[in-house]
Tab-separated table of C-alpha atoms and ligand atoms in Angstrom:
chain	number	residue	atom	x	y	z
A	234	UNK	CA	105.052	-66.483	87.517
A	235	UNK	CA	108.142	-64.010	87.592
A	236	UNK	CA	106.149	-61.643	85.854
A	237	UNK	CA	103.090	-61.690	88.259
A	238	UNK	CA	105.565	-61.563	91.316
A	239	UNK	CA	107.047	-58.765	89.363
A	240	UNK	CA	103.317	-56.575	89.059
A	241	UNK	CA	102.868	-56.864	92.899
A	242	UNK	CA	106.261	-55.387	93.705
A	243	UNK	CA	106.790	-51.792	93.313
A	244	UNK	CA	106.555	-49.828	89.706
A	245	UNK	CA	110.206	-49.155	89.745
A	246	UNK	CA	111.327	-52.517	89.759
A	247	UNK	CA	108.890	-53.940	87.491
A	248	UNK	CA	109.531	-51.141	84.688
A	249	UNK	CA	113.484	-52.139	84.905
A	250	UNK	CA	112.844	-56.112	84.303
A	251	UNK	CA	110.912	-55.074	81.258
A	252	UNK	CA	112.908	-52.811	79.480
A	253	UNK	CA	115.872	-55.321	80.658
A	254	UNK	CA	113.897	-57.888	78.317
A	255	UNK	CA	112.484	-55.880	75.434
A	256	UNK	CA	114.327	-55.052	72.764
A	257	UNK	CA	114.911	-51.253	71.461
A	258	UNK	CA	112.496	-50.665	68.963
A	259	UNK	CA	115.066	-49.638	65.909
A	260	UNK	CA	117.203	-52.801	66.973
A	261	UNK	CA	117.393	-56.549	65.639
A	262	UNK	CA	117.550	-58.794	68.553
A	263	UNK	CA	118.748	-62.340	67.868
A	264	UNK	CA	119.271	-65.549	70.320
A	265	UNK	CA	122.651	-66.707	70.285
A	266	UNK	CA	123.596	-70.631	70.717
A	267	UNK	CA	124.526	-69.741	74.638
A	268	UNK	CA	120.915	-68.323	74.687
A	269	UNK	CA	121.617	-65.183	75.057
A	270	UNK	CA	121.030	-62.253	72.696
A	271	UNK	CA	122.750	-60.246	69.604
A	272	UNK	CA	121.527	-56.723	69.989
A	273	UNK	CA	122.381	-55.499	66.748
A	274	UNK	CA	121.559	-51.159	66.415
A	275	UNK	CA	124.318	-51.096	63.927
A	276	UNK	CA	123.122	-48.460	60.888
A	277	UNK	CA	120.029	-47.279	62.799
A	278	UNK	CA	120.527	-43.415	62.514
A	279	UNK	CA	120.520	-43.550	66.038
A	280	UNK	CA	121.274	-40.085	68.410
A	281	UNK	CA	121.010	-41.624	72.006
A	282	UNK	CA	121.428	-44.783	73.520
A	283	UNK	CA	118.663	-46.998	74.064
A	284	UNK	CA	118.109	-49.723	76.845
A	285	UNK	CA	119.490	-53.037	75.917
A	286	UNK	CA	118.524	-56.600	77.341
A	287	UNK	CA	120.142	-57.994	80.180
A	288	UNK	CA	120.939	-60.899	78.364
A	289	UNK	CA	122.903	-58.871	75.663
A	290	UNK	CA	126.024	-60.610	74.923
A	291	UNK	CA	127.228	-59.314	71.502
A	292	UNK	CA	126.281	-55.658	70.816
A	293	UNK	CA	126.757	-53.226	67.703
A	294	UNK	CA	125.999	-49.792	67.651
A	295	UNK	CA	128.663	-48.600	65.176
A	296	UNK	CA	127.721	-46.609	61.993
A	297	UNK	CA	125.242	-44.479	64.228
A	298	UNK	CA	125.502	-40.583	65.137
A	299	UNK	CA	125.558	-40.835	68.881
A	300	UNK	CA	128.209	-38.245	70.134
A	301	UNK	CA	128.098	-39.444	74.319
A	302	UNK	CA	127.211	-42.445	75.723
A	303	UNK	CA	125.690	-41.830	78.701
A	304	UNK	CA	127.286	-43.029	82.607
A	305	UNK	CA	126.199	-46.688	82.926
A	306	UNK	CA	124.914	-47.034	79.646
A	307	UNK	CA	125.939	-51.140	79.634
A	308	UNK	CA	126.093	-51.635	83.336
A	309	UNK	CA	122.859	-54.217	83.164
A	310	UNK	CA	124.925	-56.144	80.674
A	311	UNK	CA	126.394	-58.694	82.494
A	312	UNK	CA	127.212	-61.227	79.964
A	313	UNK	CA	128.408	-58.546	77.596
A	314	UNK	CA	131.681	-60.174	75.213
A	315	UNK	CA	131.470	-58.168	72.408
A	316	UNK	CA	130.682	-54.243	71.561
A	317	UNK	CA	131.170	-52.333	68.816
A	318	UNK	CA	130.783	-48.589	69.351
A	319	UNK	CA	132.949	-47.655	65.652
A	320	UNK	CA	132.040	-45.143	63.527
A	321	UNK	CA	130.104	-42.552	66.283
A	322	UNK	CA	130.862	-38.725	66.083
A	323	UNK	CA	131.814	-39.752	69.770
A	324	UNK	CA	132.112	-35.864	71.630
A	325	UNK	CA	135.464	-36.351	73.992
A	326	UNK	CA	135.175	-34.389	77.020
A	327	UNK	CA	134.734	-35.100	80.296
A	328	UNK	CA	131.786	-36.903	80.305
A	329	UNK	CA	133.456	-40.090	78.209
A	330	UNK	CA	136.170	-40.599	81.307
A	331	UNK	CA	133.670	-43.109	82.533
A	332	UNK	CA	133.611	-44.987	78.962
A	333	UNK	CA	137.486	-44.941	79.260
A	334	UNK	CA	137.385	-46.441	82.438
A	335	UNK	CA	134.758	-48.615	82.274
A	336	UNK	CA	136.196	-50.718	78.784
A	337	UNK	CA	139.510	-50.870	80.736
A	338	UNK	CA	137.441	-52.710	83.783
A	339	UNK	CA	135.567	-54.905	81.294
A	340	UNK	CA	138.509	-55.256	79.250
A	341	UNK	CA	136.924	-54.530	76.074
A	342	UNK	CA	137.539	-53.139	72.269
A	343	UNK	CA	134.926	-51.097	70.990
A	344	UNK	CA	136.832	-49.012	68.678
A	345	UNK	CA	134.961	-45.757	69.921
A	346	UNK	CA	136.842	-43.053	68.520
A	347	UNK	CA	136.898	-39.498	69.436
A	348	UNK	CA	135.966	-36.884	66.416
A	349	UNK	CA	135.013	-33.932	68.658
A	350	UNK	CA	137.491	-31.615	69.876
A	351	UNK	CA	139.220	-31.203	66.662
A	352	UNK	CA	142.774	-31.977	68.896
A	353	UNK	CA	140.982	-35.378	69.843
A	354	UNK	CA	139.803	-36.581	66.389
A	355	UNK	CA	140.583	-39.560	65.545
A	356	UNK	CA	141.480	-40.688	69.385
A	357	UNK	CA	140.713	-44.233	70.839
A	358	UNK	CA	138.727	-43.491	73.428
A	359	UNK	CA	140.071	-46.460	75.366
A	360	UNK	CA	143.348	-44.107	74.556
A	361	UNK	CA	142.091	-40.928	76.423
A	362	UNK	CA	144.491	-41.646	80.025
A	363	UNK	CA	144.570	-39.075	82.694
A	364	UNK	CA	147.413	-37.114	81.026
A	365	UNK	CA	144.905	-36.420	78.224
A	366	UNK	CA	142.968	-33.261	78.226
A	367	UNK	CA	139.521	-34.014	77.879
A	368	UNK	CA	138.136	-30.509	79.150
A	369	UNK	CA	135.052	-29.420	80.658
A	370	UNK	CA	133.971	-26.365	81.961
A	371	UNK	CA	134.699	-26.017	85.300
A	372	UNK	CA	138.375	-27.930	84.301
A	373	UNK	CA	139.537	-29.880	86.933
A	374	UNK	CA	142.594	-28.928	88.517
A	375	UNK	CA	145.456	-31.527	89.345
A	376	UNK	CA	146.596	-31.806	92.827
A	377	UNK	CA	149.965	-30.682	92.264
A	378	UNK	CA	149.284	-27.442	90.581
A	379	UNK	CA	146.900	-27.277	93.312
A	380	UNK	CA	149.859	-27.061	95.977
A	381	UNK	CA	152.520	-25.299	93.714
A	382	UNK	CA	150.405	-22.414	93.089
A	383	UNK	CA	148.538	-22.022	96.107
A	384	UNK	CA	151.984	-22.406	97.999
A	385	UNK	CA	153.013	-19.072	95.697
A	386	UNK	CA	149.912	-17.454	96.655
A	387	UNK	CA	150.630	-17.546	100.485
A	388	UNK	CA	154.040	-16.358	100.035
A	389	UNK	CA	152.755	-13.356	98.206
A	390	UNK	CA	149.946	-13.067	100.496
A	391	UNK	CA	152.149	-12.793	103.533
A	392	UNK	CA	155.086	-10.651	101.657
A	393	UNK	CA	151.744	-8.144	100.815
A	394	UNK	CA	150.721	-8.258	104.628
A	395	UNK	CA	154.395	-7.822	105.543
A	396	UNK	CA	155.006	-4.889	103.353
A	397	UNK	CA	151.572	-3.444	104.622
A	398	UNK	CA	152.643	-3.468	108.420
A	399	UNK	CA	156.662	-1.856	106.822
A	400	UNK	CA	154.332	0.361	105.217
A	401	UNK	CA	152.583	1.387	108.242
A	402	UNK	CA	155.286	1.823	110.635
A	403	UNK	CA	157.415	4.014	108.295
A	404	UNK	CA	154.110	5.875	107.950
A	405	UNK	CA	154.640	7.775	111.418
A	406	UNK	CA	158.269	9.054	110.494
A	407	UNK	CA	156.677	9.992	107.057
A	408	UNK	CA	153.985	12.366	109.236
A	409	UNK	CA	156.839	12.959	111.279
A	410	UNK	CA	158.959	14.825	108.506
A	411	UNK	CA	155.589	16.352	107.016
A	412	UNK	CA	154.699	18.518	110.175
A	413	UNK	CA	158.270	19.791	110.231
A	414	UNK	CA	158.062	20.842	107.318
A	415	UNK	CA	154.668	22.363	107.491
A	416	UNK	CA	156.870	24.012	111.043
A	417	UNK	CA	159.264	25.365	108.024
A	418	UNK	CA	156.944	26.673	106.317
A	419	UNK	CA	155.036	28.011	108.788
A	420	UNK	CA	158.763	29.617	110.201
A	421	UNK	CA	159.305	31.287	106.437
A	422	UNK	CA	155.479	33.018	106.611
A	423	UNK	CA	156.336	34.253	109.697
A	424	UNK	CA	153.345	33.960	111.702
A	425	UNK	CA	154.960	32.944	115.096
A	426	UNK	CA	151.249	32.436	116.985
A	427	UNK	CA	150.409	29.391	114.476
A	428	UNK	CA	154.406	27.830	115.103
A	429	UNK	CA	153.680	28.029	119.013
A	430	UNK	CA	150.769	25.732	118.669
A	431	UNK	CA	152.012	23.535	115.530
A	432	UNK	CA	154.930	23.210	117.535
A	433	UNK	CA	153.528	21.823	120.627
A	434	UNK	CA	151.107	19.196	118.619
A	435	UNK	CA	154.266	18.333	116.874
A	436	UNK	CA	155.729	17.423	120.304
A	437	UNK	CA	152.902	15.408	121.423
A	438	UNK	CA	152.243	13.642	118.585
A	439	UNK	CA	156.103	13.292	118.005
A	440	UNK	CA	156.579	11.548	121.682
A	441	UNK	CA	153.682	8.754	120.372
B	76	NAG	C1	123.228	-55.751	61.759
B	76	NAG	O1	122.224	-55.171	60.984
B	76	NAG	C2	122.697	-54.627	59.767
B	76	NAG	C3	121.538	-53.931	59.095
B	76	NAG	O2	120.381	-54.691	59.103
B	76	NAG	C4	123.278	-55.760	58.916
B	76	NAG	O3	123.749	-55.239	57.693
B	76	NAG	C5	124.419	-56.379	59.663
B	76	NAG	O4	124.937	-57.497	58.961
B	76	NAG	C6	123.984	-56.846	61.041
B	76	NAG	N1	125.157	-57.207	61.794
B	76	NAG	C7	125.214	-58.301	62.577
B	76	NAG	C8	126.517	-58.560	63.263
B	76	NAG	O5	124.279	-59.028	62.742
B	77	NAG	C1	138.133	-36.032	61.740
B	77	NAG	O1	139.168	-36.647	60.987
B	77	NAG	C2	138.691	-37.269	59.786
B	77	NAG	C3	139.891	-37.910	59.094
B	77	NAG	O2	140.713	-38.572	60.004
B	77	NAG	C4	138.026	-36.249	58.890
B	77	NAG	O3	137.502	-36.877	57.742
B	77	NAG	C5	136.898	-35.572	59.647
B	77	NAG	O4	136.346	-34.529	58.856
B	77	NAG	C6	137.416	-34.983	60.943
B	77	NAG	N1	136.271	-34.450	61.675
B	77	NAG	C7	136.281	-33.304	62.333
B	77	NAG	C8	135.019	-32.917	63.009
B	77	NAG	O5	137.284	-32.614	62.424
C-alpha cells in the first residue's frame, strides 16, 4: 500500500523511500531486537559514503578509506545510537566542520580521526573547535582581524590622501621657486627680452 501510494507521487520522493530502505550493496544489514537495523560497512574497501536505511540504528564504517564524509551524510538517520567512523584516512579541512558540529548536536563518539594535513594527524575530529585551523582555499577570515586590519587600512588610506592634498599645495611654492630660478638664469644669460615676459607670467601665475 505505502509503496503504491509512493509510485503515484512524484519520482523524487519515491527514489528517497527506497534507497532509505535498501541496503548499500557492499554492506551487511541486520534487524536489531528494537527492529531496527545494524548497517555494518566496516572492512568494505569503501571510498565514498553510501546511503544508509532510515531505520539505521547502529552503524560501522571504520577500517574503510573514505577521506570526507559528505554534508548530511546521516541526516535520514533518525534513530542513529551508535557510529563508528575509526580507522578512515579522514582529510581535515573545511569541509569536516559540519562532521564536528553535527556529532556535538547528536552527541556522539565515532572516533573519526584526522590523518590529512600532516599538523592534523592523529586529531579527533569531534576535537577540531573553531580555534583549530582546518584551512581551505579561500580561508576564512575571523571577524576581528577583519576590523583590526581594515581599521589600519583606513588610517593609511586617509594619511596617503592627506599627504597627497600636503603634497599638492606645497606643489605651487615648489613652481613658485622653479620660475625664479629659471628668472636667474635667464638674468645670468643675459637676454633681457625673454626676463620681460618670464617675468610678467611669473607675476600672474605668482598672484594665483
Ligand atoms: C561487520 O562485518 C565484519 C566483516 O564481515 C565482521 O568482521 C564484523 O564482526 C562485523 N561487525 C559487527 C559489529 O557486526
Ligand atoms: C599519521 O600518524 C600515524 C601515527 O600516529 C602514522 O603511522 C601515519 O603514517 C601518519 N600519516 C600521515 C599521512 O602522516
Amino acid at each position: 500500500m505505502l509503496f503504491g501510494a509512493n509510485l503515484i507521487l512524484l519520482w523524487i520522493p519515491f527514489l528517497a523511500a527506497l534507497d532509505g530502505n535498501v541496503c548499500p550493496t557492499r554492506c551487511d544489514c541486520t534487524a536489531l531486537p528494537s527492529t531496527n537495523i545494524k548497517t555494518n560497512c566496516s572492512h568494505r574497501d569503501l571510498t565514498s559514503v553510501p546511503v544508509f536505511p532510515d531505520t539505521t540504528e547502529e552503524l560501522y564504517l571504520h577500517n574503510n578509506h573514505l577521506t570526507s564524509i559528505p554534508p548530511g551524510a546521516f541526516d535520514n538517520l533518525l534513530s542513529l545510537a551508535k557510529l563508528d567512523l575509526s580507522q578512515n584516512p579522514l582529510h581535515c579541512d573545511c569541509n569536516i566542520r559540519f562532521l564536528t558540529k553535527w556529532l556535538e548536536i547528536v552527541g556522539l563518539d565515532s572516533g573519526a580521526k584526522c590523518v590529512t594535513p600532516p599538523d592534523l594527524n592523529g586529531t579527533s575530529v569531534g576535537d577540531l573547535g573553531v580555534t583549530q585551523t582546518v584551512s581551505c582555499s579561500p580561508p576564512v577570515r575571523p571577524c576581528s582581524h577583519f576590523l583590526v586590519t581594515d581599521v589600519f587600512l583606513f588610517i593609511f588610506l586617509f594619511s596617503l590622501l592627506f599627504l597627497m592634498i600636503w603634497c599638492l599645495r606645497t606643489l605651487r611654492t615648489i613652481r613658485f621657486k622653479i620660475k625664479v630660478n629659471d628668472v636667474e638664469v635667464n638674468l645670468n644669460h643675459g637676454r633681457s627680452l625673454v626676463i620681460g615676459s618670464i617675468k610678467r607670467r611669473f607675476q600672474v601665475s605668482g598672484r594665483s
